[in-house]
Amino acid sequence: MATLHLHLPDEHEPCGYLAGREATMEYRVMTEVTAAELEWLLVRGWRRFGHLYFRPACPSCVECVSLRIPVAQFQASKSQRRARKRCDQLRVTVQDPIVDDERLALYHAWHMMREETRGWRESRIAEDEYHRTFAEPHPCAREMGYYDGDRLVGIGLIDETPNALSSIYFFYHPDFRPLGLGVASVLFEIEYARERGLEHVYLGYRVRECPSTSYKTQFRPHDLLVERPALHERPPWGNRDV
């Protein structure tokens, strides 16, 4: 059963998705969160990095919309299938998340590419921060490693709950950008969810004006969390985009 250590219901900070805007975030620091409890949170629009659970709570903005894919109904587009085909040679492994020099170097190469192409702020994440964010022990935490031969070229951090997969973060080496590995990784995750008999793949927040998230609408059909529910309310998922 989850233990709540800290609850910050209305933290104000610069918006991480839309420049020049202020965001209001709800944060909870929790440990001992079970797989069933994490799924309950996912359905209500929560995400997590390590022991930090969060969701947007902006009173005058509803741009951050949780998006999930119904696994049984999903159909890849032609361009998505081509990206997946280009990555056929990659070997994908699933294990508990870890941190080492290889993963840190891969993360830094990926982030430097984003700094150059999308103007991201510089980030030189250290081992302890990577561990807190991506490799903290959790019953749902999984790492999907993408290998070209023996070379690690991509990392997908995911959570697996009884009925769903939550895509937390994905990064890859810039050498493999021409393959469309970012798109292909979502298909790999959907395939994994289908093999595991899971109902949904949660892709996080869709923000239409943010290139880092707007791509998610290209995976169809998908469901949107049309309102932010209170913890005791039934989550209003709808607006299925076909």
PDB file of N, CA, C and O in Angstrom, residues 38-84:
ATOM      1  N   LEU A  38      -0.707   2.168  -8.973  1.00  0.00           N
ATOM      2  CA  LEU A  38      -0.157   2.962 -10.062  1.00  0.00           C
ATOM      3  C   LEU A  38      -1.134   3.014 -11.225  1.00  0.00           C
ATOM      4  O   LEU A  38      -1.328   4.069 -11.838  1.00  0.00           O
ATOM      5  N   GLU A  39      -1.774   1.902 -11.531  1.00  0.00           N
ATOM      6  CA  GLU A  39      -2.747   1.908 -12.621  1.00  0.00           C
ATOM      7  C   GLU A  39      -3.911   2.839 -12.305  1.00  0.00           C
ATOM      8  O   GLU A  39      -4.391   3.572 -13.187  1.00  0.00           O
ATOM      9  N   TRP A  40      -4.366   2.846 -11.069  1.00  0.00           N
ATOM     10  CA  TRP A  40      -5.437   3.745 -10.635  1.00  0.00           C
ATOM     11  C   TRP A  40      -5.033   5.195 -10.867  1.00  0.00           C
ATOM     12  O   TRP A  40      -5.843   6.019 -11.301  1.00  0.00           O
ATOM     13  N   LEU A  41      -3.772   5.515 -10.618  1.00  0.00           N
ATOM     14  CA  LEU A  41      -3.272   6.867 -10.838  1.00  0.00           C
ATOM     15  C   LEU A  41      -3.166   7.186 -12.332  1.00  0.00           C
ATOM     16  O   LEU A  41      -3.530   8.288 -12.768  1.00  0.00           O
ATOM     17  N   LEU A  42      -2.679   6.245 -13.129  1.00  0.00           N
ATOM     18  CA  LEU A  42      -2.557   6.460 -14.574  1.00  0.00           C
ATOM     19  C   LEU A  42      -3.912   6.804 -15.187  1.00  0.00           C
ATOM     20  O   LEU A  42      -4.015   7.705 -16.023  1.00  0.00           O
ATOM     21  N   VAL A  43      -4.924   6.081 -14.780  1.00  0.00           N
ATOM     22  CA  VAL A  43      -6.268   6.305 -15.327  1.00  0.00           C
ATOM     23  C   VAL A  43      -6.750   7.716 -15.012  1.00  0.00           C
ATOM     24  O   VAL A  43      -7.557   8.277 -15.750  1.00  0.00           O
ATOM     25  N   ARG A  44      -6.225   8.308 -13.957  1.00  0.00           N
ATOM     26  CA  ARG A  44      -6.633   9.649 -13.535  1.00  0.00           C
ATOM     27  C   ARG A  44      -5.644  10.726 -13.970  1.00  0.00           C
ATOM     28  O   ARG A  44      -5.684  11.839 -13.465  1.00  0.00           O
ATOM     29  N   GLY A  45      -4.748  10.383 -14.891  1.00  0.00           N
ATOM     30  CA  GLY A  45      -3.893  11.389 -15.502  1.00  0.00           C
ATOM     31  C   GLY A  45      -2.576  11.640 -14.808  1.00  0.00           C
ATOM     32  O   GLY A  45      -1.889  12.621 -15.115  1.00  0.00           O
ATOM     33  N   TRP A  46      -2.184  10.761 -13.884  1.00  0.00           N
ATOM     34  CA  TRP A  46      -0.918  10.929 -13.180  1.00  0.00           C
ATOM     35  C   TRP A  46       0.216  10.269 -13.949  1.00  0.00           C
ATOM     36  O   TRP A  46       0.019   9.304 -14.689  1.00  0.00           O
ATOM     37  N   ARG A  47       1.425  10.795 -13.754  1.00  0.00           N
ATOM     38  CA  ARG A  47       2.657  10.228 -14.294  1.00  0.00           C
ATOM     39  C   ARG A  47       3.652  10.101 -13.154  1.00  0.00           C
ATOM     40  O   ARG A  47       3.418  10.637 -12.061  1.00  0.00           O
ATOM     41  N   ARG A  48       4.764   9.439 -13.422  1.00  0.00           N
ATOM     42  CA  ARG A  48       5.769   9.357 -12.359  1.00  0.00           C
ATOM     43  C   ARG A  48       7.179   9.351 -12.923  1.00  0.00           C
ATOM     44  O   ARG A  48       7.436   8.848 -14.022  1.00  0.00           O
ATOM     45  N   PHE A  49       8.109   9.917 -12.159  1.00  0.00           N
ATOM     46  CA  PHE A  49       9.547   9.749 -12.309  1.00  0.00           C
ATOM     47  C   PHE A  49      10.059   9.337 -10.933  1.00  0.00           C
ATOM     48  O   PHE A  49      10.019  10.132  -9.983  1.00  0.00           O
ATOM     49  N   GLY A  50      10.538   8.114 -10.802  1.00  0.00           N
ATOM     50  CA  GLY A  50      10.988   7.636  -9.507  1.00  0.00           C
ATOM     51  C   GLY A  50       9.858   7.635  -8.497  1.00  0.00           C
ATOM     52  O   GLY A  50       8.775   7.102  -8.762  1.00  0.00           O
ATOM     53  N   HIS A  51      10.100   8.248  -7.336  1.00  0.00           N
ATOM     54  CA  HIS A  51       9.069   8.314  -6.294  1.00  0.00           C
ATOM     55  C   HIS A  51       8.204   9.564  -6.424  1.00  0.00           C
ATOM     56  O   HIS A  51       7.332   9.800  -5.570  1.00  0.00           O
ATOM     57  N   LEU A  52       8.428  10.361  -7.459  1.00  0.00           N
ATOM     58  CA  LEU A  52       7.675  11.599  -7.653  1.00  0.00           C
ATOM     59  C   LEU A  52       6.533  11.356  -8.632  1.00  0.00           C
ATOM     60  O   LEU A  52       6.745  10.994  -9.796  1.00  0.00           O
ATOM     61  N   TYR A  53       5.305  11.566  -8.171  1.00  0.00           N
ATOM     62  CA  TYR A  53       4.101  11.409  -8.988  1.00  0.00           C
ATOM     63  C   TYR A  53       3.519  12.794  -9.227  1.00  0.00           C
ATOM     64  O   TYR A  53       3.500  13.632  -8.318  1.00  0.00           O
ATOM     65  N   PHE A  54       3.019  13.036 -10.433  1.00  0.00           N
ATOM     66  CA  PHE A  54       2.605  14.398 -10.764  1.00  0.00           C
ATOM     67  C   PHE A  54       1.511  14.390 -11.822  1.00  0.00           C
ATOM     68  O   PHE A  54       1.342  13.425 -12.573  1.00  0.00           O
ATOM     69  N   ARG A  55       0.769  15.501 -11.857  1.00  0.00           N
ATOM     70  CA  ARG A  55      -0.165  15.767 -12.951  1.00  0.00           C
ATOM     71  C   ARG A  55      -0.407  17.263 -13.034  1.00  0.00           C
ATOM     72  O   ARG A  55      -0.311  17.975 -12.025  1.00  0.00           O
ATOM     73  N   PRO A  56      -0.717  17.794 -14.227  1.00  0.00           N
ATOM     74  CA  PRO A  56      -0.995  19.227 -14.370  1.00  0.00           C
ATOM     75  C   PRO A  56      -2.267  19.598 -13.614  1.00  0.00           C
ATOM     76  O   PRO A  56      -3.231  18.823 -13.563  1.00  0.00           O
ATOM     77  N   ALA A  57      -2.261  20.803 -13.050  1.00  0.00           N
ATOM     78  CA  ALA A  57      -3.433  21.302 -12.339  1.00  0.00           C
ATOM     79  C   ALA A  57      -3.655  22.770 -12.655  1.00  0.00           C
ATOM     80  O   ALA A  57      -4.126  23.533 -11.814  1.00  0.00           O
ATOM     81  N   CYS A  58      -3.320  23.176 -13.876  1.00  0.00           N
ATOM     82  CA  CYS A  58      -3.445  24.586 -14.262  1.00  0.00           C
ATOM     83  C   CYS A  58      -4.916  24.993 -14.286  1.00  0.00           C
ATOM     84  O   CYS A  58      -5.723  24.369 -14.998  1.00  0.00           O
ATOM     85  N   PRO A  59      -5.313  26.038 -13.562  1.00  0.00           N
ATOM     86  CA  PRO A  59      -6.735  26.399 -13.476  1.00  0.00           C
ATOM     87  C   PRO A  59      -7.303  26.966 -14.763  1.00  0.00           C
ATOM     88  O   PRO A  59      -8.508  26.860 -15.007  1.00  0.00           O
ATOM     89  N   SER A  60      -6.467  27.577 -15.605  1.00  0.00           N
ATOM     90  CA  SER A  60      -6.990  28.251 -16.797  1.00  0.00           C
ATOM     91  C   SER A  60      -6.453  27.659 -18.093  1.00  0.00           C
ATOM     92  O   SER A  60      -6.573  28.280 -19.148  1.00  0.00           O
ATOM     93  N   CYS A  61      -5.862  26.494 -18.029  1.00  0.00           N
ATOM     94  CA  CYS A  61      -5.276  25.882 -19.226  1.00  0.00           C
ATOM     95  C   CYS A  61      -5.522  24.383 -19.185  1.00  0.00           C
ATOM     96  O   CYS A  61      -5.324  23.740 -18.152  1.00  0.00           O
ATOM     97  N   VAL A  62      -5.942  23.828 -20.313  1.00  0.00           N
ATOM     98  CA  VAL A  62      -6.196  22.383 -20.391  1.00  0.00           C
ATOM     99  C   VAL A  62      -5.444  21.793 -21.587  1.00  0.00           C
ATOM    100  O   VAL A  62      -5.912  20.845 -22.223  1.00  0.00           O
ATOM    101  N   GLU A  63      -4.281  22.349 -21.894  1.00  0.00           N
ATOM    102  CA  GLU A  63      -3.515  21.873 -23.042  1.00  0.00           C
ATOM    103  C   GLU A  63      -2.892  20.509 -22.804  1.00  0.00           C
ATOM    104  O   GLU A  63      -2.713  19.727 -23.739  1.00  0.00           O
ATOM    105  N   CYS A  64      -2.504  20.196 -21.577  1.00  0.00           N
ATOM    106  CA  CYS A  64      -1.901  18.894 -21.263  1.00  0.00           C
ATOM    107  C   CYS A  64      -3.013  17.863 -21.094  1.00  0.00           C
ATOM    108  O   CYS A  64      -3.732  17.869 -20.085  1.00  0.00           O
ATOM    109  N   VAL A  65      -3.160  16.993 -22.078  1.00  0.00           N
ATOM    110  CA  VAL A  65      -4.237  16.008 -22.076  1.00  0.00           C
ATOM    111  C   VAL A  65      -3.628  14.613 -22.094  1.00  0.00           C
ATOM    112  O   VAL A  65      -2.835  14.284 -22.972  1.00  0.00           O
ATOM    113  N   SER A  66      -4.003  13.794 -21.130  1.00  0.00           N
ATOM    114  CA  SER A  66      -3.507  12.417 -21.102  1.00  0.00           C
ATOM    115  C   SER A  66      -4.050  11.649 -22.301  1.00  0.00           C
ATOM    116  O   SER A  66      -5.236  11.746 -22.635  1.00  0.00           O
ATOM    117  N   LEU A  67      -3.166  10.875 -22.928  1.00  0.00           N
ATOM    118  CA  LEU A  67      -3.522  10.125 -24.131  1.00  0.00           C
ATOM    119  C   LEU A  67      -3.120   8.671 -23.945  1.00  0.00           C
ATOM    120  O   LEU A  67      -2.023   8.385 -23.466  1.00  0.00           O
ATOM    121  N   ARG A  68      -4.020   7.765 -24.307  1.00  0.00           N
ATOM    122  CA  ARG A  68      -3.712   6.343 -24.237  1.00  0.00           C
ATOM    123  C   ARG A  68      -4.208   5.633 -25.490  1.00  0.00           C
ATOM    124  O   ARG A  68      -5.157   6.081 -26.148  1.00  0.00           O
ATOM    125  N   ILE A  69      -3.554   4.540 -25.813  1.00  0.00           N
ATOM    126  CA  ILE A  69      -3.885   3.761 -27.004  1.00  0.00           C
ATOM    127  C   ILE A  69      -4.574   2.471 -26.588  1.00  0.00           C
ATOM    128  O   ILE A  69      -4.025   1.715 -25.773  1.00  0.00           O
ATOM    129  N   PRO A  70      -5.768   2.188 -27.123  1.00  0.00           N
ATOM    130  CA  PRO A  70      -6.394   0.888 -26.885  1.00  0.00           C
ATOM    131  C   PRO A  70      -5.688  -0.174 -27.733  1.00  0.00           C
ATOM    132  O   PRO A  70      -5.751  -0.139 -28.960  1.00  0.00           O
ATOM    133  N   VAL A  71      -4.988  -1.078 -27.086  1.00  0.00           N
ATOM    134  CA  VAL A  71      -4.086  -1.986 -27.780  1.00  0.00           C
ATOM    135  C   VAL A  71      -4.813  -2.825 -28.828  1.00  0.00           C
ATOM    136  O   VAL A  71      -4.327  -2.991 -29.958  1.00  0.00           O
ATOM    137  N   ALA A  72      -5.969  -3.350 -28.493  1.00  0.00           N
ATOM    138  CA  ALA A  72      -6.673  -4.254 -29.409  1.00  0.00           C
ATOM    139  C   ALA A  72      -7.131  -3.552 -30.674  1.00  0.00           C
ATOM    140  O   ALA A  72      -7.209  -4.168 -31.746  1.00  0.00           O
ATOM    141  N   GLN A  73      -7.426  -2.247 -30.585  1.00  0.00           N
ATOM    142  CA  GLN A  73      -7.949  -1.508 -31.737  1.00  0.00           C
ATOM    143  C   GLN A  73      -6.863  -0.794 -32.540  1.00  0.00           C
ATOM    144  O   GLN A  73      -7.131  -0.305 -33.642  1.00  0.00           O
ATOM    145  N   PHE A  74      -5.656  -0.718 -32.020  1.00  0.00           N
ATOM    146  CA  PHE A  74      -4.628   0.064 -32.687  1.00  0.00           C
ATOM    147  C   PHE A  74      -4.278  -0.506 -34.062  1.00  0.00           C
ATOM    148  O   PHE A  74      -4.122  -1.719 -34.231  1.00  0.00           O
ATOM    149  N   GLN A  75      -4.120   0.413 -35.033  1.00  0.00           N
ATOM    150  CA  GLN A  75      -3.674   0.043 -36.374  1.00  0.00           C
ATOM    151  C   GLN A  75      -2.599   1.030 -36.808  1.00  0.00           C
ATOM    152  O   GLN A  75      -2.852   2.233 -36.899  1.00  0.00           O
ATOM    153  N   ALA A  76      -1.422   0.514 -37.066  1.00  0.00           N
ATOM    154  CA  ALA A  76      -0.320   1.379 -37.477  1.00  0.00           C
ATOM    155  C   ALA A  76      -0.565   1.930 -38.876  1.00  0.00           C
ATOM    156  O   ALA A  76      -1.100   1.244 -39.751  1.00  0.00           O
ATOM    157  N   SER A  77      -0.146   3.168 -39.090  1.00  0.00           N
ATOM    158  CA  SER A  77      -0.237   3.774 -40.422  1.00  0.00           C
ATOM    159  C   SER A  77       0.891   3.235 -41.294  1.00  0.00           C
ATOM    160  O   SER A  77       1.815   2.556 -40.821  1.00  0.00           O
ATOM    161  N   LYS A  78       0.836   3.560 -42.583  1.00  0.00           N
ATOM    162  CA  LYS A  78       1.883   3.091 -43.503  1.00  0.00           C
ATOM    163  C   LYS A  78       3.254   3.624 -43.100  1.00  0.00           C
ATOM    164  O   LYS A  78       4.242   2.894 -43.117  1.00  0.00           O
ATOM    165  N   SER A  79       3.330   4.909 -42.740  1.00  0.00           N
ATOM    166  CA  SER A  79       4.622   5.482 -42.366  1.00  0.00           C
ATOM    167  C   SER A  79       5.137   4.867 -41.072  1.00  0.00           C
ATOM    168  O   SER A  79       6.350   4.650 -40.915  1.00  0.00           O
ATOM    169  N   GLN A  80       4.240   4.572 -40.143  1.00  0.00           N
ATOM    170  CA  GLN A  80       4.658   3.932 -38.902  1.00  0.00           C
ATOM    171  C   GLN A  80       5.152   2.511 -39.157  1.00  0.00           C
ATOM    172  O   GLN A  80       6.156   2.081 -38.567  1.00  0.00           O
ATOM    173  N   ARG A  81       4.489   1.808 -40.048  1.00  0.00           N
ATOM    174  CA  ARG A  81       4.946   0.456 -40.385  1.00  0.00           C
ATOM    175  C   ARG A  81       6.309   0.493 -41.073  1.00  0.00           C
ATOM    176  O   ARG A  81       7.150  -0.395 -40.852  1.00  0.00           O
ATOM    177  N   ARG A  82       6.547   1.512 -41.885  1.00  0.00           N
ATOM    178  CA  ARG A  82       7.860   1.632 -42.539  1.00  0.00           C
ATOM    179  C   ARG A  82       8.954   1.877 -41.504  1.00  0.00           C
ATOM    180  O   ARG A  82      10.055   1.315 -41.590  1.00  0.00           O
ATOM    181  N   ALA A  83       8.668   2.724 -40.513  1.00  0.00           N
ATOM    182  CA  ALA A  83       9.651   2.984 -39.455  1.00  0.00           C
ATOM    183  C   ALA A  83       9.937   1.712 -38.673  1.00  0.00           C
ATOM    184  O   ALA A  83      11.104   1.409 -38.351  1.00  0.00           O
ATOM    185  N   ARG A  84       8.903   0.964 -38.385  1.00  0.00           N
ATOM    186  CA  ARG A  84       9.090  -0.300 -37.657  1.00  0.00           C
ATOM    187  C   ARG A  84       9.913  -1.278 -38.489  1.00  0.00           C
ATOM    188  O   ARG A  84      10.798  -1.983 -37.948  1.00  0.00           O
TER     189      ARG A  84
END
